[in-house]
PDB file of C-alpha atoms in Angstrom:
ATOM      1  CA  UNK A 910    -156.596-100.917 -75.325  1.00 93.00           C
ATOM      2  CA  UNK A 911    -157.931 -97.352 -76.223  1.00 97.00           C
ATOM      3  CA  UNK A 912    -160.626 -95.872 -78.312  1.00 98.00           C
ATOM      4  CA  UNK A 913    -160.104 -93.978 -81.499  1.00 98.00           C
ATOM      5  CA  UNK A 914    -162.304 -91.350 -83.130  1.00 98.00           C
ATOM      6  CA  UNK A 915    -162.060 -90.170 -86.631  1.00 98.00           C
ATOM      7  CA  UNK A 916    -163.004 -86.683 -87.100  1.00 96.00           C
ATOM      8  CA  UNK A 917    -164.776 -86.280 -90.677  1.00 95.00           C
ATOM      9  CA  UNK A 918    -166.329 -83.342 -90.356  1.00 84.00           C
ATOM     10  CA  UNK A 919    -167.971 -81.945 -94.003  1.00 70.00           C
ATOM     11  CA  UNK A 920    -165.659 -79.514 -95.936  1.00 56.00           C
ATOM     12  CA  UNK A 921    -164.996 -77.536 -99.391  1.00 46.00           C
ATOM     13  CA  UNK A 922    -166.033 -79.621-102.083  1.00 43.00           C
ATOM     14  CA  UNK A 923    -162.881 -80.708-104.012  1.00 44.00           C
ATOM     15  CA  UNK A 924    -163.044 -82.159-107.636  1.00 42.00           C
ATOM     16  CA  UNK A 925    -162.324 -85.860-107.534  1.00 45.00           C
ATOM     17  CA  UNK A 926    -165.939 -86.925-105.345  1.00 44.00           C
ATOM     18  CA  UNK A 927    -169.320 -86.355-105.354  1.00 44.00           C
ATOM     19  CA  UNK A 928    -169.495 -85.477-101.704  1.00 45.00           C
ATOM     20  CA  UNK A 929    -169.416 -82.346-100.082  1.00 64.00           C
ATOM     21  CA  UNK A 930    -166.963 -83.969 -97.492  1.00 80.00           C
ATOM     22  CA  UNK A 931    -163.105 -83.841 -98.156  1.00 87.00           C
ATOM     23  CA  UNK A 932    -163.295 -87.475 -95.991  1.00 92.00           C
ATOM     24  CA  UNK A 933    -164.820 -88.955 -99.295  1.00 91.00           C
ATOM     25  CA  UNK A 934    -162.382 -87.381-102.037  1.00 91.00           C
ATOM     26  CA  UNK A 935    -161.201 -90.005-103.812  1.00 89.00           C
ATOM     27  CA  UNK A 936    -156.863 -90.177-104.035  1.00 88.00           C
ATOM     28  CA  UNK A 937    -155.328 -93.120-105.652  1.00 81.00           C
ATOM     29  CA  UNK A 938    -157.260 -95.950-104.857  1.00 82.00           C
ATOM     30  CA  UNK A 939    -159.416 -95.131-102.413  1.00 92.00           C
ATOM     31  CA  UNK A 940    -161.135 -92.339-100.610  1.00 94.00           C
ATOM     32  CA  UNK A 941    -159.226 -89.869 -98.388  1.00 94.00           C
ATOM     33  CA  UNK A 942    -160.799 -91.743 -95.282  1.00 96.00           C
ATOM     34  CA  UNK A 943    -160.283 -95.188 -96.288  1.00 97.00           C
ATOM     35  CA  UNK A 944    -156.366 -94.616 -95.434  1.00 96.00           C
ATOM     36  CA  UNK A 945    -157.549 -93.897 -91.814  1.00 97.00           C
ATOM     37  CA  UNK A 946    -160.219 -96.148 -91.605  1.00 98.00           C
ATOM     38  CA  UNK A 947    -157.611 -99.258 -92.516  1.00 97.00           C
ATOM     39  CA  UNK A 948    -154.829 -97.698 -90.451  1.00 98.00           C
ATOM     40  CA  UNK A 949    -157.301 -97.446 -87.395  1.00 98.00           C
ATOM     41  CA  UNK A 950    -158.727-101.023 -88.110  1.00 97.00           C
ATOM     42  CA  UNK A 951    -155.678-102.762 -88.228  1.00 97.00           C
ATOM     43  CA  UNK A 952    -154.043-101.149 -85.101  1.00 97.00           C
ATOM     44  CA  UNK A 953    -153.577-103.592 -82.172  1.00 96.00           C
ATOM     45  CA  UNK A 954    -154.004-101.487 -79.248  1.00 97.00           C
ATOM     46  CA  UNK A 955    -157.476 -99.746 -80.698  1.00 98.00           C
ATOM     47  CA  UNK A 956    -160.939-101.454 -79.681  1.00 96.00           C
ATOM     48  CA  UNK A 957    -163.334 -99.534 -80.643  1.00 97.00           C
ATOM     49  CA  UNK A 958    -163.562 -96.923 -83.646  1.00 98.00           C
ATOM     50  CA  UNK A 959    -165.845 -94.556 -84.082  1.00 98.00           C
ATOM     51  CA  UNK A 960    -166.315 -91.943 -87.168  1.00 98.00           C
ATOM     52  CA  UNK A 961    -167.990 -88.171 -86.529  1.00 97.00           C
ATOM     53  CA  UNK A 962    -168.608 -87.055 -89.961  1.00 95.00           C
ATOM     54  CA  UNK A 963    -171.783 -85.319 -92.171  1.00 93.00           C
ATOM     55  CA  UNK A 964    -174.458 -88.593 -92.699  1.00 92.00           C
ATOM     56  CA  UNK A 965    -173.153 -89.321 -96.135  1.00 89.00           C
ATOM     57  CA  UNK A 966    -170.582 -91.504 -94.271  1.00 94.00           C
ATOM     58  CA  UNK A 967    -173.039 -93.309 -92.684  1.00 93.00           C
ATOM     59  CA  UNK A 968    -174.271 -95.479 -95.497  1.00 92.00           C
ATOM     60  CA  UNK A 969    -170.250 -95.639 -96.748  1.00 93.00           C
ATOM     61  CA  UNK A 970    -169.460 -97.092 -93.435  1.00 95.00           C
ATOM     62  CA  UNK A 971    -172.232 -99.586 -93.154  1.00 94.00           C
ATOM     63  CA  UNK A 972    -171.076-101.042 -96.859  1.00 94.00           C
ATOM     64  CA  UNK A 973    -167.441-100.926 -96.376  1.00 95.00           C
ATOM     65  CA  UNK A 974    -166.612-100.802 -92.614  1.00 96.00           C
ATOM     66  CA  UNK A 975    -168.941-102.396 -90.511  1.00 95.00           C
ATOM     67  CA  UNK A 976    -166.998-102.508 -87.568  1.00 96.00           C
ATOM     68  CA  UNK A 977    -166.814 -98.945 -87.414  1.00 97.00           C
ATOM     69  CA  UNK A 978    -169.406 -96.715 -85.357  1.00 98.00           C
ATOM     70  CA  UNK A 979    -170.846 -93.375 -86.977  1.00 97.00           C
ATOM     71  CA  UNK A 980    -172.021 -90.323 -84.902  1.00 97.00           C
ATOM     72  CA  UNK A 981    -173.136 -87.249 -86.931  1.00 96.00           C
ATOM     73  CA  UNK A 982    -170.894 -84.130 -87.055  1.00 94.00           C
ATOM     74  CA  UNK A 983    -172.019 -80.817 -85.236  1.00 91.00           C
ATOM     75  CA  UNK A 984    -170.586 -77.258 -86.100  1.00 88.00           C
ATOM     76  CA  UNK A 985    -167.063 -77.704 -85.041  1.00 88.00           C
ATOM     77  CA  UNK A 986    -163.937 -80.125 -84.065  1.00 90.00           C
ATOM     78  CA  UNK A 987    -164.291 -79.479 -80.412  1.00 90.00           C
ATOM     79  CA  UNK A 988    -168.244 -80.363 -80.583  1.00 92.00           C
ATOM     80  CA  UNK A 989    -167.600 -83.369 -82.610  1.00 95.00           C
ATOM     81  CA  UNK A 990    -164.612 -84.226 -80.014  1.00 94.00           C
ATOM     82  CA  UNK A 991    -167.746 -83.823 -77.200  1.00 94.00           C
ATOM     83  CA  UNK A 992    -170.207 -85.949 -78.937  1.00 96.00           C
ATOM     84  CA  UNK A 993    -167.755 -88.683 -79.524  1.00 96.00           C
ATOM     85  CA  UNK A 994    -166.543 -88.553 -75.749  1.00 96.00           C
ATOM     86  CA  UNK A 995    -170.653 -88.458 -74.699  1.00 96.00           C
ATOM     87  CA  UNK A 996    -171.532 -91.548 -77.212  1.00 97.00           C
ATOM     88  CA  UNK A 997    -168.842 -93.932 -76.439  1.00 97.00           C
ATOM     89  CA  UNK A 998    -169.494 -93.200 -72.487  1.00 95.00           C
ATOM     90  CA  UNK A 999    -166.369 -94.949 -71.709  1.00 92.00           C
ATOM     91  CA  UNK A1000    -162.928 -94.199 -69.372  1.00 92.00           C
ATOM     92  CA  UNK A1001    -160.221 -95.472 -72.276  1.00 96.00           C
ATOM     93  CA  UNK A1002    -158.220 -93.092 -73.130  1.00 97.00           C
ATOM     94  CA  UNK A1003    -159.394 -91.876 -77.079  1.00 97.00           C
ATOM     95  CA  UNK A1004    -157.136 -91.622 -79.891  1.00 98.00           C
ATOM     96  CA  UNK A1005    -158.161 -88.605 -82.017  1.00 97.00           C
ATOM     97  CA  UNK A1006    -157.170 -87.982 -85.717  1.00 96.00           C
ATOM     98  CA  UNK A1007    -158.442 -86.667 -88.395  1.00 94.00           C
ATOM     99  CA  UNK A1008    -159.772 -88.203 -91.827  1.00 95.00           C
ATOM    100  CA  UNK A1009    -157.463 -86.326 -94.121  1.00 93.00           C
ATOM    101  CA  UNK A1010    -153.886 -88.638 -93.802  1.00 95.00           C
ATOM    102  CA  UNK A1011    -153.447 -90.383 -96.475  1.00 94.00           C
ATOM    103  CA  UNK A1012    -150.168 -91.667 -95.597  1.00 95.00           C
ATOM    104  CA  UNK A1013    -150.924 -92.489 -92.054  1.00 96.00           C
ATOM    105  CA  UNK A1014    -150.078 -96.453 -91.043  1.00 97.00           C
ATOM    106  CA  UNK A1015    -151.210 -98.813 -87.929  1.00 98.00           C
ATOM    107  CA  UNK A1016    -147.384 -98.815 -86.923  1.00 98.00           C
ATOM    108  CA  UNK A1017    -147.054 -94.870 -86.092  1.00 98.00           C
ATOM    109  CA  UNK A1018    -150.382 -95.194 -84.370  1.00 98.00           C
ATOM    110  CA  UNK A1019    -149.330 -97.798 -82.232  1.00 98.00           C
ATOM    111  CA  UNK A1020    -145.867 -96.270 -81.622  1.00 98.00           C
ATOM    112  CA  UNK A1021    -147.659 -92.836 -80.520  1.00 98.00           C
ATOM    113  CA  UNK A1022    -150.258 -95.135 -78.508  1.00 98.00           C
ATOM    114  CA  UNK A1023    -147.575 -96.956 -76.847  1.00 98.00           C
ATOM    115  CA  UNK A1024    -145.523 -93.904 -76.097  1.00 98.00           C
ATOM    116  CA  UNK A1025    -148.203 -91.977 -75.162  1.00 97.00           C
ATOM    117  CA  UNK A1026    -149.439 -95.134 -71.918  1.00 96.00           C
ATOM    118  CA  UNK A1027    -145.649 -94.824 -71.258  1.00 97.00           C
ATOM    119  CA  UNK A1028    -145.765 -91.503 -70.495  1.00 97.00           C
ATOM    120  CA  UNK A1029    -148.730 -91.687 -67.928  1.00 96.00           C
ATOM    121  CA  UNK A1030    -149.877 -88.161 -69.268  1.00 96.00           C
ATOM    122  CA  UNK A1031    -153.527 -87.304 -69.664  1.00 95.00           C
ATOM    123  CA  UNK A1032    -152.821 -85.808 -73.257  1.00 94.00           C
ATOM    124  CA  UNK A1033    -150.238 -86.467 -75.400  1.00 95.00           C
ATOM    125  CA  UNK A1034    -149.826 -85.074 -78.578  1.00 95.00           C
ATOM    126  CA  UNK A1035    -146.967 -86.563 -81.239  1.00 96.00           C
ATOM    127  CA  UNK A1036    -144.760 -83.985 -82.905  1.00 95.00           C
ATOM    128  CA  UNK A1037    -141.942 -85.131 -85.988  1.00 96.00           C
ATOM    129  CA  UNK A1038    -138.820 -83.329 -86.273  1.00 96.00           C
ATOM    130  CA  UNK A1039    -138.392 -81.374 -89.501  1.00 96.00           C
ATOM    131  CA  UNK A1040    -135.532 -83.179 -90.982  1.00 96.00           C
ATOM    132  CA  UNK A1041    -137.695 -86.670 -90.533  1.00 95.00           C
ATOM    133  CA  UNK A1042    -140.232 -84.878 -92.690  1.00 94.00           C
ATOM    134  CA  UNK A1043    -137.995 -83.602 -95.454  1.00 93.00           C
ATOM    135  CA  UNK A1044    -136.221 -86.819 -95.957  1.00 94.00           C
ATOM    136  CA  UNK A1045    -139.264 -89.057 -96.547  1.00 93.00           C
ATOM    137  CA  UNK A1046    -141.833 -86.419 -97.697  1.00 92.00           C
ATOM    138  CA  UNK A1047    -140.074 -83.250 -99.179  1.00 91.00           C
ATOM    139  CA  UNK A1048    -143.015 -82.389-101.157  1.00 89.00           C
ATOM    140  CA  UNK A1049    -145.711 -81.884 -98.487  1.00 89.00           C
ATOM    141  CA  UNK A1050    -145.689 -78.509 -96.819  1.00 86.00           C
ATOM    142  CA  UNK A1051    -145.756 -78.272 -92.958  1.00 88.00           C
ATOM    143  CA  UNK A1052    -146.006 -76.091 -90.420  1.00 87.00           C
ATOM    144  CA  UNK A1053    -143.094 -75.817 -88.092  1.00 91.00           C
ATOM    145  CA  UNK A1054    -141.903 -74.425 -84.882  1.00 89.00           C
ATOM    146  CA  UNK A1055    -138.627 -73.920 -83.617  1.00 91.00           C
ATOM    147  CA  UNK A1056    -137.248 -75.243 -79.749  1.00 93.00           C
ATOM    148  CA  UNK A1057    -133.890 -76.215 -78.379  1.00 94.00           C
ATOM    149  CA  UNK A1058    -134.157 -79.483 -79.343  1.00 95.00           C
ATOM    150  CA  UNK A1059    -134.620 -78.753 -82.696  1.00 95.00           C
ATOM    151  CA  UNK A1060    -137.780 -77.604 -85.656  1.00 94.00           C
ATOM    152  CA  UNK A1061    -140.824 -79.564 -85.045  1.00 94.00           C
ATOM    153  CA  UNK A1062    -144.163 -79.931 -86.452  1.00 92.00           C
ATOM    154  CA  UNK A1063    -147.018 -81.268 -84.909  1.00 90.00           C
ATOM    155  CA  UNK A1064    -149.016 -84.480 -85.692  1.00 92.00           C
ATOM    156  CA  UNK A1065    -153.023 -84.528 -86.430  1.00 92.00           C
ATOM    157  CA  UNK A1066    -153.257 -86.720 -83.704  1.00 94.00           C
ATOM    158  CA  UNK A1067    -154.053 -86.480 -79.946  1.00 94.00           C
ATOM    159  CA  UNK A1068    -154.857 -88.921 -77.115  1.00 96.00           C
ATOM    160  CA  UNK A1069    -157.085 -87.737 -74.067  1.00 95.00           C
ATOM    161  CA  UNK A1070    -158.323 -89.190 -70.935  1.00 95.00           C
ATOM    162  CA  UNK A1071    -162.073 -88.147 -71.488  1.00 94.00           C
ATOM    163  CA  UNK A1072    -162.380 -87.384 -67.975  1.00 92.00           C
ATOM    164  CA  UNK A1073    -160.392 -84.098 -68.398  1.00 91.00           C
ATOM    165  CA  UNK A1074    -161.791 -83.063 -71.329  1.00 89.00           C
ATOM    166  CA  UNK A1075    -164.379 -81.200 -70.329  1.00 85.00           C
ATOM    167  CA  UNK A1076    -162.003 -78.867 -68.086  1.00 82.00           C
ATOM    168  CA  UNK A1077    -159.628 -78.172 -71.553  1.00 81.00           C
ATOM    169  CA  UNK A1078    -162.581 -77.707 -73.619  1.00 78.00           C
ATOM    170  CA  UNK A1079    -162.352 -73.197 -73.891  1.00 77.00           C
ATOM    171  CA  UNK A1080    -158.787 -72.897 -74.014  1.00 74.00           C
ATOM    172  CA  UNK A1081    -158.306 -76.086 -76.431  1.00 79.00           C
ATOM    173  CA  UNK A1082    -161.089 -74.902 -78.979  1.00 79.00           C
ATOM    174  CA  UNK A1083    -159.000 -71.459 -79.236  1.00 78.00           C
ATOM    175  CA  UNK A1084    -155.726 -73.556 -79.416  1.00 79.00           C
ATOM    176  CA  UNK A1085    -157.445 -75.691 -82.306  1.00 80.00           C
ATOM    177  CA  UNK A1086    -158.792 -72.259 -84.240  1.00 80.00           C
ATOM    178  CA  UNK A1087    -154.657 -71.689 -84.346  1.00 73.00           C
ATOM    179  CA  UNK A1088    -153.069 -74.614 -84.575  1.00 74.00           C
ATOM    180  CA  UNK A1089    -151.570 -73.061 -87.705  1.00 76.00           C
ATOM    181  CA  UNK A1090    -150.161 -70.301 -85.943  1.00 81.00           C
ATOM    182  CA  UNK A1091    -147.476 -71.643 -83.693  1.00 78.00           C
ATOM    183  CA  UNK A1092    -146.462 -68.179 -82.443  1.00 84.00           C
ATOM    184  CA  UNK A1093    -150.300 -67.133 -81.841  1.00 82.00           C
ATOM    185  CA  UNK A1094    -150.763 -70.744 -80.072  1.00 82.00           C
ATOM    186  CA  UNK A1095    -147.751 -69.677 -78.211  1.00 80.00           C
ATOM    187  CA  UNK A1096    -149.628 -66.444 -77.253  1.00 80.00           C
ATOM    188  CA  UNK A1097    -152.502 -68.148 -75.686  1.00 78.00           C
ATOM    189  CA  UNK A1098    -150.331 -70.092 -73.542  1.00 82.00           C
ATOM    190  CA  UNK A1099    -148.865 -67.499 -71.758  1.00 80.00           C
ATOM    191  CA  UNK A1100    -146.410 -64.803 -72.376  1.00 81.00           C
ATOM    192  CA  UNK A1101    -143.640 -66.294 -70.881  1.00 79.00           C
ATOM    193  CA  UNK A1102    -143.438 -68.896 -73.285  1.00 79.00           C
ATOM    194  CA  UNK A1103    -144.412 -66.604 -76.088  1.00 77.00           C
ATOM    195  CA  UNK A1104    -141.220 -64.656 -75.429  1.00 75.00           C
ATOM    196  CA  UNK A1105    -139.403 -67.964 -74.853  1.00 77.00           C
ATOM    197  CA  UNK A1106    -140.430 -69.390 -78.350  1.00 74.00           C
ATOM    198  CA  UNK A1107    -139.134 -65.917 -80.120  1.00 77.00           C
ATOM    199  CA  UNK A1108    -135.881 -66.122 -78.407  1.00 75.00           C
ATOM    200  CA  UNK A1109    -135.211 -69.348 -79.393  1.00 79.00           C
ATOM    201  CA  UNK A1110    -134.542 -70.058 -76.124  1.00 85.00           C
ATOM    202  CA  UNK A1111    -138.158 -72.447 -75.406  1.00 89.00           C
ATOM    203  CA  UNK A1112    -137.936 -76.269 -74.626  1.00 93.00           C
ATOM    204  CA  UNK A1113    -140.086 -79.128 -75.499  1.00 94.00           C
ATOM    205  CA  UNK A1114    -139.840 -79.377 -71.521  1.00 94.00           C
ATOM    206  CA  UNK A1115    -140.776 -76.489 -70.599  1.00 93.00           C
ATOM    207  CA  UNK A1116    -144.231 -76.320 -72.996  1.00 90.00           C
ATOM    208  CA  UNK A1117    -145.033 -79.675 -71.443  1.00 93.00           C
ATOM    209  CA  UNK A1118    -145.004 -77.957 -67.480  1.00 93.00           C
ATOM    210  CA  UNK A1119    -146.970 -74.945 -68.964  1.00 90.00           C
ATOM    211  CA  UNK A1120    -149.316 -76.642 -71.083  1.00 89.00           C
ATOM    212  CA  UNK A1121    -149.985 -79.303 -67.557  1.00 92.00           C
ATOM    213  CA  UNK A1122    -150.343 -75.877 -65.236  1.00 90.00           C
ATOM    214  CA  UNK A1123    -152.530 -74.035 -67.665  1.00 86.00           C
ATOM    215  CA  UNK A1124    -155.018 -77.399 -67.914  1.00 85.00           C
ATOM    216  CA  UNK A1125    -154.209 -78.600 -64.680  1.00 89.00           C
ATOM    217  CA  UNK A1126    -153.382 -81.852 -66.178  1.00 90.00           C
ATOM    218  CA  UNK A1127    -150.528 -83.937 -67.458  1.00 94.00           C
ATOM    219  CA  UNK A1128    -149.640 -83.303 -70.879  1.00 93.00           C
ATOM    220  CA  UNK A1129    -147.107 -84.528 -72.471  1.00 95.00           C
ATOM    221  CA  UNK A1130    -145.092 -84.241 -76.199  1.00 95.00           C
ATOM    222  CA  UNK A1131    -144.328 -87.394 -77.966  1.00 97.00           C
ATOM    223  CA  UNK A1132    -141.478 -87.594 -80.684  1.00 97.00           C
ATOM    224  CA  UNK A1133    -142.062 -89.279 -83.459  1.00 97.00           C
ATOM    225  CA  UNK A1134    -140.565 -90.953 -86.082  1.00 96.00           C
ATOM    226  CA  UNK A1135    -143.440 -91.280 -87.923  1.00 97.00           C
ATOM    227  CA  UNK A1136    -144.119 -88.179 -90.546  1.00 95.00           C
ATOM    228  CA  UNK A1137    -147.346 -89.930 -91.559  1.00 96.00           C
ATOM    229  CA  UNK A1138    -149.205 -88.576 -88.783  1.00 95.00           C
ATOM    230  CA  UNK A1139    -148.687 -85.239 -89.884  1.00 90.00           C
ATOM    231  CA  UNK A1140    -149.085 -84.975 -93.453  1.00 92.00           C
ATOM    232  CA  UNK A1141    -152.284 -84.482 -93.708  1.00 91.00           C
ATOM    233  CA  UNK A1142    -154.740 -82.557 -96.679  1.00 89.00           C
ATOM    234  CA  UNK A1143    -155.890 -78.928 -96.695  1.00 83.00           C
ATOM    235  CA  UNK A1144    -155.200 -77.420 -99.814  1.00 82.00           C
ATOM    236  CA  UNK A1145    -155.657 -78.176-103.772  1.00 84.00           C
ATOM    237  CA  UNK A1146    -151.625 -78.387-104.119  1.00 86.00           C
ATOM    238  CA  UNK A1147    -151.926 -80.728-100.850  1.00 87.00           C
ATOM    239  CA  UNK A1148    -154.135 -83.036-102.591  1.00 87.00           C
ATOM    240  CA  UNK A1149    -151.646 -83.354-106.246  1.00 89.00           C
ATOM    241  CA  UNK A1150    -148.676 -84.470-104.071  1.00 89.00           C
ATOM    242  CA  UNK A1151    -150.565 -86.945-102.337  1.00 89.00           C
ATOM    243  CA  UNK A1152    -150.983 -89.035-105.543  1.00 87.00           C
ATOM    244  CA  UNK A1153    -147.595 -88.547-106.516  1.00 86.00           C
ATOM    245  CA  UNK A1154    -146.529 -89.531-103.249  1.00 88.00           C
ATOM    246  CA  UNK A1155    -149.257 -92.965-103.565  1.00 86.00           C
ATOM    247  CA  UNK A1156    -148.684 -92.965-106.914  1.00 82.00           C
ATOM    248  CA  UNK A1157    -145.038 -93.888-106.478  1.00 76.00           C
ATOM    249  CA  UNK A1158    -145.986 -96.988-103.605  1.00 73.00           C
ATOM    250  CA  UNK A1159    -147.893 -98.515-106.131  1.00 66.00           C
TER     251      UNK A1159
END
């Protein structure tokens, strides 16, 4: 069993909700968070949940999720990461994702949990190969990076032993502040693989060794077959092909 944390952190008001929180637009159904919440809650390898979010999700939670813990948001992903590692004081490894995935499911989370206590790594992070993407969700705009094994994108997921957190915590926040930038993330993790990446000629292998040496952990990629970790909600033009996409489930 692991922990999961929700990151909800407040964002452009989008029409649809009340809130000033893109966690509380309302798409289809439900709210974007609700999605997450239900994936999270019905997961069988996730004991505790916990939500990091501005405080109007506090009195949402208490109504509709219970069983769900809230800590308030601070002034970035990485501090909200901290404060959810600090309150849950606990050596599980964490499941992070983020609220806007309004296709995500409690199958890909437990594949990607599964996978990821497989692998023995210290942070795994899932990526989807592009032609996975296309065929079930052809609509939603990712983006991708090219390997030798093929075009991946990457999931808005990650699992962490908290204990190395901490030691990650400068380099990751500057990895995060990119993480739509796959040739400036590249950049940042050395030149070698920079050069490697714009050759064509870099492996999912050799990011893994790089990524370990550079944290001085083990990290490690996990393929999915599970798009719905990645398709998550940024923009306006995000947010109209999510209903279609819900819209045709119903």
């Amino acid at each position: 069993m692991i922990n999961a944390v929700i990151l909800a952190g407040s964002d452009k008001n989008k029409s649809g909700t009340p809130y000033e929180c893109k966690a509380l637009i309302k798409i289809g159904e439900k709210f974007l968070i609700e999605y997450v919440l239900d994936a999270v809650c019905s997961s069988k390898h996730i004991s505790r949940r916990v939500v990091v979010g501005p405080v109007q999700l506090r009195e949402f939670l208490i109504s509709r999720y219970p069983q769900v813990e809230f800590v308030e948001e601070d002034t970035s992903i990485m501090r909200n990461a901290k404060k959810a590692i600090e309150f849950l004081n606990d050596n599980k490894k964490i499941l992070f994702l983020t609220a806007d995935l309004p296709f995500i499911t409690a199958e890909a989370i437990d594949h990607f949990i599964e996978e990821s206590i497989k692998s023995g790594a210290d942070i795994c992070y899932p990526i989807v190969e592009k032609s996975i993407n296309d065929e079930k969700y052809p609509q939603m705009k990712r983006t991708y990076g090219t390997v030798k094994e093929g075009t991946f994108t990457g999931g808005n997921a990650i699992i962490i032993t908290p204990s190395v957190f901490e030691k990650c915590y400068s380099l990751a926040e500057k990895l995060v502040e990119k993480r739509k930038n796959p040739i400036a993330m590249a950049r940042l993790i050395g030149p070698t693989i920079l050069l490697l990446f714009l050759t064509k000629r870099l492996s999912i292998q050799k990011v893994e060794k790089r990524v370990s040496k550079v944290f001085k952990v083990k990290a490690k990629a996990i393929i999915s077959t599970y798009p719905e970790l990645g398709q998550d909600v940024d923009k306006d033009s995000d947010l109209m092909v999510a209903k279609f996409y819900l819209e045709k489930k119903r």
